[in-house]
Amino acid sequence: MGEKAHTHPGAAGRATAADHPASVRNVVLVGHSGSGKTTLVEALALTAGAVNRAGRVEDGGCVSDYDEIEHRQQRSVQLSLVPVEWDGIKINLLDTPGYADFVGDLRAGLRAADAALFVVSASDGMDGSTRMVWEECAAVGMPRAIVVTHLEAARADFEEMTRICAEAFGADDPDAVLPLYLPLRGPQAPDGHAPVTGLMGLLTQRLFDYSSGVREESEPVGDQLPLIEEARNRLIEGIIAESEDETLMDRYLGGERIDVRTLIQDLERAVARGAFFPVLAAAPAAEGARQGLGTVELLDLITRGFPTPLEREAPRVTTPDGTPRELRMCDPDESLVAEVVKTSSDPYVGRISLVRVFSGTLRADQTVHVSGHGLTDRGHEDHDVDERIGALSTPFGKQQRPVTHVIAGDLACVAKLSRAETGDTLSAKDDPLLMAPWEMPDPLLPLAIQAHSKPDEDKLSQGLARLVAEDPTMRLEQNQDTHQVVLWCLGEAHADVALERLRSRYGVQVDVVPHQVSLRETFGNRATGRGRHVKQSGGHGQYAICEIEVEPLPGGSGIEFVDKVVGGAVPRQFIPSVEKGVRAQAAKGVASGHPLIDVRVTLLDGKAHSVDSSDAAFQTAGALALREAAADARIHLLEPVAEVSVLVGDDYVGAVMSDLSGRRGRVLGTEQTNGGRTLIRAEVPEIEIGRYAVDLRSLSHGTARFDRRYARHEPMPQQVAERLHGEVHATT
């Protein structure tokens, strides 16, 4: 890292299939929206020779030409793969969305990668969600490095950004987050701003000048070395502290001058095992330039410091029935184990699956076994089928470069996998296997939709099925109580993209309607009712009379039916008929059309006719009796209450608790957790938290997350019920 001049783009910049896992690096780029991840990917591709000076793929197409929706929204909304080659190493660059609504694609990128580049802006700083992702990577020991972008901004301060990174990312060891290079600034412009034109390597003490558009190496002038002495000494001490050579620190403290090559080797080993996290600087190439500032150094770090797929601990593998299976992971000659990490649709090719091969070799036109992923609760069916894959290719923008096979450790696109969805496992058809799924965030923002017209209604079901097949963070619900079709999303931007994809990709226009929660009714007091169903119209008539008593029960009791008829007033064969009629009416509701629950219905008396009484007549009488009892009783409207757990930074605890109280929530308690966070447990009516996913993000600056589960139904306050009743009438 830092020893090679690299005055020209890397040879064979267009990456194809790798021939051995050791020649692959899978790197995911992480950072908040606007931090410059996509621009950095383009700069790396330009330096590696995969694109020309205009930022175009050599055979046509644009590097960032991933999705027309992205262009309209001016932000990345999905995981994208850009493979390049540098010094004989294939680098799969996984560009992830920075916006919190698309964290599902971020998690997919983390799953597919073996190391992470955290991209932070020197002018905008970083957000709380970036810190949270860093902690996720730390929990699994993923190697990481930091790239500081936007150095051209007037208020950019590399040194200050490095200090912020050490504070945010180096909680356990700040000396493990240190810069490898310091920016060099050119002459001061009339506005007082001095642009960054090069870098100084702290270990090699060499200058790397990018002002000509190509990296040029030179010796530092006399007054420049003292400027880096403090930073260089600290870097050396940080590397030695993480060295596996326990004698190195003693030799250093004893005054021995440690060879630069030894330091670089120790640095590379520390980075690869996730013990040291270097900070680098990068900027896109100027107009007409061939190399962006810091891109050569970054490519060198990736190829020489980041681990190969051979060094990754692979996810757990079982047979489809759950029996553990031991494999030599990342062995091209082992049984095939691959995973679909992203699913997308192409208007010409159809469904395209981005696949990471963990073991074995995937070949074009091969028949594979597709094992399901266990997300049936989100509308994704489990799979256990054989399927013949189509062509294999490596992507670059919208271009697909055909390959014949993909070995363990590499990524590629697979065409025409019509059944496989994101998260599914591909394995040999005679040796089916299943990988443990990665954690998916729970979608908590409901979006109720209905077809805009009859033609849209005919296409809606298929469009929704294809939509959720692409995105496992989306949940499709057909609510049996409200009869609404609900898409559960991660946020407003996620919902907007879903609607746009339905329209533009699948030709389905939908209308968004207010989301309804599943309300219930119950009796507030004891009441009686008499159901009389007597009709005579020639021939057999209808005759059934029953008298019932209804009393409220504790929550969760459901509907109880008790028979207290004496003397055969209601013949035994018609008792179940009365119960059936009562339960049918309870399901329809007795006041506002919501199901009736938590009552005991007692059949006290009745009358029958030897000829005209029937099952249907007593069902009708039972329903009439329940309605009459309801007319004389206080009917309470019940609303669902959710148990909510909010994990929030200590700085926002007061604001979150106050907000929960404003939503008629009851805070049950708080609990301190690691990392300066507090877990708040509360019970909140579901009608009050429909938009909580959006509001909590705003309230906590994106640093909090929550989950919820149904607790029970309980009476709704009268003023809330009246307001809800008024809103319903206003929309009908």
JSON list of N, CA and C in Angstrom, two decimals, residues 455-493:
[
{"chain": "A", "resi": 455, "resn": "PRO", "atom": "N", "xyz": [-58.81, -2.67, -15.25]},
{"chain": "A", "resi": 455, "resn": "PRO", "atom": "CA", "xyz": [-57.61, -3.30, -15.83]},
{"chain": "A", "resi": 455, "resn": "PRO", "atom": "C", "xyz": [-56.47, -3.41, -14.82]},
{"chain": "A", "resi": 456, "resn": "ASP", "atom": "N", "xyz": [-56.31, -2.38, -13.96]},
{"chain": "A", "resi": 456, "resn": "ASP", "atom": "CA", "xyz": [-55.27, -2.45, -12.93]},
{"chain": "A", "resi": 456, "resn": "ASP", "atom": "C", "xyz": [-55.57, -3.56, -11.93]},
{"chain": "A", "resi": 457, "resn": "GLU", "atom": "N", "xyz": [-56.84, -3.75, -11.62]},
{"chain": "A", "resi": 457, "resn": "GLU", "atom": "CA", "xyz": [-57.23, -4.79, -10.67]},
{"chain": "A", "resi": 457, "resn": "GLU", "atom": "C", "xyz": [-56.85, -6.17, -11.18]},
{"chain": "A", "resi": 458, "resn": "ASP", "atom": "N", "xyz": [-56.96, -6.37, -12.48]},
{"chain": "A", "resi": 458, "resn": "ASP", "atom": "CA", "xyz": [-56.61, -7.66, -13.07]},
{"chain": "A", "resi": 458, "resn": "ASP", "atom": "C", "xyz": [-55.11, -7.94, -12.98]},
{"chain": "A", "resi": 459, "resn": "LYS", "atom": "N", "xyz": [-54.29, -6.88, -12.99]},
{"chain": "A", "resi": 459, "resn": "LYS", "atom": "CA", "xyz": [-52.83, -7.05, -12.98]},
{"chain": "A", "resi": 459, "resn": "LYS", "atom": "C", "xyz": [-52.22, -6.88, -11.59]},
{"chain": "A", "resi": 460, "resn": "LEU", "atom": "N", "xyz": [-53.03, -6.45, -10.61]},
{"chain": "A", "resi": 460, "resn": "LEU", "atom": "CA", "xyz": [-52.48, -6.09, -9.31]},
{"chain": "A", "resi": 460, "resn": "LEU", "atom": "C", "xyz": [-51.84, -7.27, -8.61]},
{"chain": "A", "resi": 461, "resn": "SER", "atom": "N", "xyz": [-52.49, -8.40, -8.58]},
{"chain": "A", "resi": 461, "resn": "SER", "atom": "CA", "xyz": [-51.99, -9.55, -7.84]},
{"chain": "A", "resi": 461, "resn": "SER", "atom": "C", "xyz": [-50.62, -9.99, -8.34]},
{"chain": "A", "resi": 462, "resn": "GLN", "atom": "N", "xyz": [-50.48, -10.09, -9.67]},
{"chain": "A", "resi": 462, "resn": "GLN", "atom": "CA", "xyz": [-49.20, -10.51, -10.24]},
{"chain": "A", "resi": 462, "resn": "GLN", "atom": "C", "xyz": [-48.13, -9.46, -10.01]},
{"chain": "A", "resi": 463, "resn": "GLY", "atom": "N", "xyz": [-48.49, -8.17, -10.15]},
{"chain": "A", "resi": 463, "resn": "GLY", "atom": "CA", "xyz": [-47.52, -7.11, -9.93]},
{"chain": "A", "resi": 463, "resn": "GLY", "atom": "C", "xyz": [-47.01, -7.10, -8.50]},
{"chain": "A", "resi": 464, "resn": "LEU", "atom": "N", "xyz": [-47.91, -7.28, -7.53]},
{"chain": "A", "resi": 464, "resn": "LEU", "atom": "CA", "xyz": [-47.49, -7.30, -6.12]},
{"chain": "A", "resi": 464, "resn": "LEU", "atom": "C", "xyz": [-46.60, -8.51, -5.84]},
{"chain": "A", "resi": 465, "resn": "ALA", "atom": "N", "xyz": [-46.94, -9.66, -6.43]},
{"chain": "A", "resi": 465, "resn": "ALA", "atom": "CA", "xyz": [-46.13, -10.86, -6.22]},
{"chain": "A", "resi": 465, "resn": "ALA", "atom": "C", "xyz": [-44.71, -10.65, -6.73]},
{"chain": "A", "resi": 466, "resn": "ARG", "atom": "N", "xyz": [-44.56, -10.03, -7.86]},
{"chain": "A", "resi": 466, "resn": "ARG", "atom": "CA", "xyz": [-43.22, -9.78, -8.42]},
{"chain": "A", "resi": 466, "resn": "ARG", "atom": "C", "xyz": [-42.49, -8.72, -7.61]},
{"chain": "A", "resi": 467, "resn": "LEU", "atom": "N", "xyz": [-43.23, -7.77, -7.09]},
{"chain": "A", "resi": 467, "resn": "LEU", "atom": "CA", "xyz": [-42.61, -6.71, -6.29]},
{"chain": "A", "resi": 467, "resn": "LEU", "atom": "C", "xyz": [-42.00, -7.27, -5.01]},
{"chain": "A", "resi": 468, "resn": "VAL", "atom": "N", "xyz": [-42.76, -8.07, -4.27]},
{"chain": "A", "resi": 468, "resn": "VAL", "atom": "CA", "xyz": [-42.23, -8.60, -3.01]},
{"chain": "A", "resi": 468, "resn": "VAL", "atom": "C", "xyz": [-41.19, -9.68, -3.26]},
{"chain": "A", "resi": 469, "resn": "ALA", "atom": "N", "xyz": [-41.20, -10.32, -4.44]},
{"chain": "A", "resi": 469, "resn": "ALA", "atom": "CA", "xyz": [-40.16, -11.30, -4.75]},
{"chain": "A", "resi": 469, "resn": "ALA", "atom": "C", "xyz": [-38.80, -10.61, -4.85]},
{"chain": "A", "resi": 470, "resn": "GLU", "atom": "N", "xyz": [-38.79, -9.37, -5.31]},
{"chain": "A", "resi": 470, "resn": "GLU", "atom": "CA", "xyz": [-37.54, -8.63, -5.44]},
{"chain": "A", "resi": 470, "resn": "GLU", "atom": "C", "xyz": [-37.06, -8.08, -4.10]},
{"chain": "A", "resi": 471, "resn": "ASP", "atom": "N", "xyz": [-37.97, -7.81, -3.19]},
{"chain": "A", "resi": 471, "resn": "ASP", "atom": "CA", "xyz": [-37.61, -7.08, -1.98]},
{"chain": "A", "resi": 471, "resn": "ASP", "atom": "C", "xyz": [-38.10, -7.80, -0.74]},
{"chain": "A", "resi": 472, "resn": "PRO", "atom": "N", "xyz": [-37.24, -8.55, -0.05]},
{"chain": "A", "resi": 472, "resn": "PRO", "atom": "CA", "xyz": [-37.67, -9.28, 1.14]},
{"chain": "A", "resi": 472, "resn": "PRO", "atom": "C", "xyz": [-37.94, -8.39, 2.34]},
{"chain": "A", "resi": 473, "resn": "THR", "atom": "N", "xyz": [-37.62, -7.10, 2.26]},
{"chain": "A", "resi": 473, "resn": "THR", "atom": "CA", "xyz": [-37.95, -6.19, 3.37]},
{"chain": "A", "resi": 473, "resn": "THR", "atom": "C", "xyz": [-39.38, -5.68, 3.26]},
{"chain": "A", "resi": 474, "resn": "MET", "atom": "N", "xyz": [-40.07, -6.05, 2.21]},
{"chain": "A", "resi": 474, "resn": "MET", "atom": "CA", "xyz": [-41.45, -5.62, 2.03]},
{"chain": "A", "resi": 474, "resn": "MET", "atom": "C", "xyz": [-42.39, -6.78, 2.39]},
{"chain": "A", "resi": 475, "resn": "ARG", "atom": "N", "xyz": [-43.46, -6.48, 3.08]},
{"chain": "A", "resi": 475, "resn": "ARG", "atom": "CA", "xyz": [-44.42, -7.52, 3.46]},
{"chain": "A", "resi": 475, "resn": "ARG", "atom": "C", "xyz": [-45.79, -7.20, 2.87]},
{"chain": "A", "resi": 476, "resn": "LEU", "atom": "N", "xyz": [-46.38, -8.20, 2.24]},
{"chain": "A", "resi": 476, "resn": "LEU", "atom": "CA", "xyz": [-47.70, -8.04, 1.63]},
{"chain": "A", "resi": 476, "resn": "LEU", "atom": "C", "xyz": [-48.74, -8.66, 2.54]},
{"chain": "A", "resi": 477, "resn": "GLU", "atom": "N", "xyz": [-49.77, -7.90, 2.88]},
{"chain": "A", "resi": 477, "resn": "GLU", "atom": "CA", "xyz": [-50.83, -8.37, 3.77]},
{"chain": "A", "resi": 477, "resn": "GLU", "atom": "C", "xyz": [-52.19, -8.20, 3.10]},
{"chain": "A", "resi": 478, "resn": "GLN", "atom": "N", "xyz": [-52.98, -9.25, 3.14]},
{"chain": "A", "resi": 478, "resn": "GLN", "atom": "CA", "xyz": [-54.38, -9.18, 2.72]},
{"chain": "A", "resi": 478, "resn": "GLN", "atom": "C", "xyz": [-55.19, -9.23, 4.01]},
{"chain": "A", "resi": 479, "resn": "ASN", "atom": "N", "xyz": [-55.55, -8.08, 4.55]},
{"chain": "A", "resi": 479, "resn": "ASN", "atom": "CA", "xyz": [-56.18, -8.03, 5.86]},
{"chain": "A", "resi": 479, "resn": "ASN", "atom": "C", "xyz": [-57.62, -8.54, 5.79]},
{"chain": "A", "resi": 480, "resn": "GLN", "atom": "N", "xyz": [-57.88, -9.62, 6.52]},
{"chain": "A", "resi": 480, "resn": "GLN", "atom": "CA", "xyz": [-59.20, -10.25, 6.46]},
{"chain": "A", "resi": 480, "resn": "GLN", "atom": "C", "xyz": [-60.27, -9.45, 7.20]},
{"chain": "A", "resi": 481, "resn": "ASP", "atom": "N", "xyz": [-59.85, -8.61, 8.14]},
{"chain": "A", "resi": 481, "resn": "ASP", "atom": "CA", "xyz": [-60.81, -7.81, 8.91]},
{"chain": "A", "resi": 481, "resn": "ASP", "atom": "C", "xyz": [-61.22, -6.55, 8.17]},
{"chain": "A", "resi": 482, "resn": "THR", "atom": "N", "xyz": [-60.23, -5.83, 7.63]},
{"chain": "A", "resi": 482, "resn": "THR", "atom": "CA", "xyz": [-60.51, -4.56, 6.97]},
{"chain": "A", "resi": 482, "resn": "THR", "atom": "C", "xyz": [-60.68, -4.72, 5.47]},
{"chain": "A", "resi": 483, "resn": "HIS", "atom": "N", "xyz": [-60.31, -5.91, 4.95]},
{"chain": "A", "resi": 483, "resn": "HIS", "atom": "CA", "xyz": [-60.39, -6.20, 3.51]},
{"chain": "A", "resi": 483, "resn": "HIS", "atom": "C", "xyz": [-59.50, -5.25, 2.70]},
{"chain": "A", "resi": 484, "resn": "GLN", "atom": "N", "xyz": [-58.41, -4.82, 3.31]},
{"chain": "A", "resi": 484, "resn": "GLN", "atom": "CA", "xyz": [-57.47, -3.95, 2.61]},
{"chain": "A", "resi": 484, "resn": "GLN", "atom": "C", "xyz": [-56.25, -4.75, 2.16]},
{"chain": "A", "resi": 485, "resn": "VAL", "atom": "N", "xyz": [-55.67, -4.31, 1.04]},
{"chain": "A", "resi": 485, "resn": "VAL", "atom": "CA", "xyz": [-54.36, -4.81, 0.60]},
{"chain": "A", "resi": 485, "resn": "VAL", "atom": "C", "xyz": [-53.32, -3.84, 1.15]},
{"chain": "A", "resi": 486, "resn": "VAL", "atom": "N", "xyz": [-52.40, -4.36, 1.97]},
{"chain": "A", "resi": 486, "resn": "VAL", "atom": "CA", "xyz": [-51.45, -3.50, 2.66]},
{"chain": "A", "resi": 486, "resn": "VAL", "atom": "C", "xyz": [-50.03, -3.92, 2.31]},
{"chain": "A", "resi": 487, "resn": "LEU", "atom": "N", "xyz": [-49.23, -2.97, 1.85]},
{"chain": "A", "resi": 487, "resn": "LEU", "atom": "CA", "xyz": [-47.80, -3.17, 1.67]},
{"chain": "A", "resi": 487, "resn": "LEU", "atom": "C", "xyz": [-47.10, -2.57, 2.88]},
{"chain": "A", "resi": 488, "resn": "TRP", "atom": "N", "xyz": [-46.40, -3.40, 3.63]},
{"chain": "A", "resi": 488, "resn": "TRP", "atom": "CA", "xyz": [-45.65, -2.90, 4.78]},
{"chain": "A", "resi": 488, "resn": "TRP", "atom": "C", "xyz": [-44.24, -2.56, 4.30]},
{"chain": "A", "resi": 489, "resn": "CYS", "atom": "N", "xyz": [-43.85, -1.30, 4.50]},
{"chain": "A", "resi": 489, "resn": "CYS", "atom": "CA", "xyz": [-42.58, -0.78, 3.98]},
{"chain": "A", "resi": 489, "resn": "CYS", "atom": "C", "xyz": [-41.70, -0.30, 5.13]},
{"chain": "A", "resi": 490, "resn": "LEU", "atom": "N", "xyz": [-40.47, 0.10, 4.79]},
{"chain": "A", "resi": 490, "resn": "LEU", "atom": "CA", "xyz": [-39.52, 0.57, 5.80]},
{"chain": "A", "resi": 490, "resn": "LEU", "atom": "C", "xyz": [-39.59, 2.08, 6.00]},
{"chain": "A", "resi": 491, "resn": "GLY", "atom": "N", "xyz": [-40.24, 2.79, 5.10]},
{"chain": "A", "resi": 491, "resn": "GLY", "atom": "CA", "xyz": [-40.34, 4.24, 5.22]},
{"chain": "A", "resi": 491, "resn": "GLY", "atom": "C", "xyz": [-41.02, 4.82, 4.00]},
{"chain": "A", "resi": 492, "resn": "GLU", "atom": "N", "xyz": [-41.14, 6.14, 3.99]},
{"chain": "A", "resi": 492, "resn": "GLU", "atom": "CA", "xyz": [-41.86, 6.80, 2.90]},
{"chain": "A", "resi": 492, "resn": "GLU", "atom": "C", "xyz": [-41.16, 6.64, 1.56]},
{"chain": "A", "resi": 493, "resn": "ALA", "atom": "N", "xyz": [-39.84, 6.76, 1.56]},
{"chain": "A", "resi": 493, "resn": "ALA", "atom": "CA", "xyz": [-39.11, 6.61, 0.30]},
{"chain": "A", "resi": 493, "resn": "ALA", "atom": "C", "xyz": [-39.25, 5.19, -0.23]}
]
